[in-house]
Each structure stands twice: as C-alpha cells, then as structure tokens.
mmCIF file of C-alpha atoms in Angstrom:
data_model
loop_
_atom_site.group_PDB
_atom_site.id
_atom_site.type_symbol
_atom_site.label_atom_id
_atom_site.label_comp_id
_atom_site.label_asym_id
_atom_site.label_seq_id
_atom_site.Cartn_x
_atom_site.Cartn_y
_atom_site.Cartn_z
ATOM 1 C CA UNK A 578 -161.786 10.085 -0.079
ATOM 2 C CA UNK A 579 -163.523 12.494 -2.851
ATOM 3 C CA UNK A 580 -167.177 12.111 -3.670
ATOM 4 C CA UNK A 581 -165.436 10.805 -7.036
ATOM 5 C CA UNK A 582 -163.826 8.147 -4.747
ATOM 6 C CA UNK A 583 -159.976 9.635 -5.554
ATOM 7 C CA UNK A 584 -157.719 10.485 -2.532
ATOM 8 C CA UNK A 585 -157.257 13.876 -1.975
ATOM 9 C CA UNK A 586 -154.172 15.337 -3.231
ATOM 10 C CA UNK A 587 -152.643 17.430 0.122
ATOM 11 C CA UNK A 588 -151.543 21.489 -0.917
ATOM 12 C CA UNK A 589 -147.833 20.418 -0.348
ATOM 13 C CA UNK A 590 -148.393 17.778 -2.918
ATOM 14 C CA UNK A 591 -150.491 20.294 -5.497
ATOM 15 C CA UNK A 592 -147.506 22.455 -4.994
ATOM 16 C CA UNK A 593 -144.506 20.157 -5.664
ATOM 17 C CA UNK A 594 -146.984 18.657 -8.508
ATOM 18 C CA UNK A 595 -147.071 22.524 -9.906
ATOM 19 C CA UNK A 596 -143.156 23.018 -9.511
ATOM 20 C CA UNK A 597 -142.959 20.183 -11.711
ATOM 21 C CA UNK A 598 -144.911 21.717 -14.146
ATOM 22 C CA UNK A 599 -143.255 25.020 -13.806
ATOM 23 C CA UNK A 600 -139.693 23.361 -14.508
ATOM 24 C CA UNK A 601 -140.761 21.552 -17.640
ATOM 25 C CA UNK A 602 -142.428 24.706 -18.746
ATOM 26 C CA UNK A 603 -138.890 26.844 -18.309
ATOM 27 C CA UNK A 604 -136.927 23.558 -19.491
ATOM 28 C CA UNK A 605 -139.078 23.963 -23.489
ATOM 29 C CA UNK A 606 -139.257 27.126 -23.345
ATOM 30 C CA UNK A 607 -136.294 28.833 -21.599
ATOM 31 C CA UNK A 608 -137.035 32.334 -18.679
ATOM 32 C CA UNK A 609 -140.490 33.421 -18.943
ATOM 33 C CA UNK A 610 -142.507 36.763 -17.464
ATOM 34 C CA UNK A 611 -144.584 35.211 -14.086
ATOM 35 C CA UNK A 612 -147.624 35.945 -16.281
ATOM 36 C CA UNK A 613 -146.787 33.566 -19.214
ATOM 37 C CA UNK A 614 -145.540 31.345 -16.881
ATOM 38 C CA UNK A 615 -149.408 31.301 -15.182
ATOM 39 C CA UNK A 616 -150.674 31.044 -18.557
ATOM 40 C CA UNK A 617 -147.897 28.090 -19.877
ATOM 41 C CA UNK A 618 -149.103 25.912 -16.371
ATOM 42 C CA UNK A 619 -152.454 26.560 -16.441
ATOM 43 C CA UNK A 620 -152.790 26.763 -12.342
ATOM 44 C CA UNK A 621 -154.029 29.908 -10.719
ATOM 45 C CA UNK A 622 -151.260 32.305 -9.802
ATOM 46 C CA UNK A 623 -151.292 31.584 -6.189
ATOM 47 C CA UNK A 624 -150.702 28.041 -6.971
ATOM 48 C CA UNK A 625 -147.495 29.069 -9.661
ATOM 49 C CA UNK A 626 -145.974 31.415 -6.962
ATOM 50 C CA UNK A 627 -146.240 28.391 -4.674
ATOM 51 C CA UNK A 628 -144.277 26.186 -6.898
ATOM 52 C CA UNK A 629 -141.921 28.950 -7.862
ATOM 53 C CA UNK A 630 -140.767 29.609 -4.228
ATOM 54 C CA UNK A 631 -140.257 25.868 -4.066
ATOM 55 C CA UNK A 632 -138.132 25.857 -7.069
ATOM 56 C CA UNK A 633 -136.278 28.847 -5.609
ATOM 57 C CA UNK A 634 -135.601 27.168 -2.026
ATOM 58 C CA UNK A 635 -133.918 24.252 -4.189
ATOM 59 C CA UNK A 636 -131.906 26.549 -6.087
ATOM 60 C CA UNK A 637 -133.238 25.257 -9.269
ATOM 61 C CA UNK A 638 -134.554 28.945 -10.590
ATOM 62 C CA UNK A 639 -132.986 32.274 -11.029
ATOM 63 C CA UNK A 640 -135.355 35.235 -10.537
ATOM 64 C CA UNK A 641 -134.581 38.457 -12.154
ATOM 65 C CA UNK A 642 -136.362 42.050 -11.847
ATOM 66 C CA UNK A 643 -137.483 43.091 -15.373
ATOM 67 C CA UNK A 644 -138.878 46.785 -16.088
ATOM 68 C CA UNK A 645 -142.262 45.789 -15.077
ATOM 69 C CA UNK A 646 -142.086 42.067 -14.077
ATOM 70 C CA UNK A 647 -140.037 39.070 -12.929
ATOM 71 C CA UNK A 648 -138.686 36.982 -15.500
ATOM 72 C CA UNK A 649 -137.812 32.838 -14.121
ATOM 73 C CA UNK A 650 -135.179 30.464 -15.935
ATOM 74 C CA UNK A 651 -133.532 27.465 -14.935
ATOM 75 C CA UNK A 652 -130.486 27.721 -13.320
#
C-alpha cells in the first residue's frame, strides 16, 4: 500500500493504462508525430513508447517512417 493508502498500480498495468490513453488519443484525433502523441497523453515518453509497442503487438497501430519522425494511426 502507498503512504496515501492506494494500491500500487504494477508497470504492466501503467502501461496497458497508457495504451489506453494512446488509442483514444489517435481515435479523436487520427495519426500523430510520437512527439504530439507524448504531449496529447501527458506520460513521459518512455511510458508512451511502452504503450505504443503494446498497441503494436495487438495489431491495433500502424507505424510509418516520416522525414524526420514516426507518425501512429489506428489501424
């Protein structure tokens, strides 16, 4: 238990928590940059790379190579 007597959330939990994020964020707003996307979820990057990768391994994202990025949509 936290010192603010919550349960700790486990990473794989933060993670699947942020993937949900990430897909509502692509689901309003269509393929975003991996930097907007950071900025649209508010989590740090780590955390949005996390979730992407999870998204990804379900096939639920497509990940394309822009000029100086990668842009994520929804499959």
């Amino acid at each position: 238990m936290n010192s603010d007597g919550s349960t700790p959330v486990s990473c794989v939990e933060q993670i699947g928590q942020t993937a949900g994020l990430v897909w509502h964020a692509l689901n309003e707003s269509g393929p975003q940059s991996l930097a907007k996307l950071v900025k649209a979820v508010d989590a740090p990057r780590d955390m949005v790379l996390q979730a992407v990768g999870w998204l990804a391994r379900e096939d639920k994202v497509c990940i394309e190579d822009a000029k100086r990025s990668r842009i994520i949509g929804l499959r």
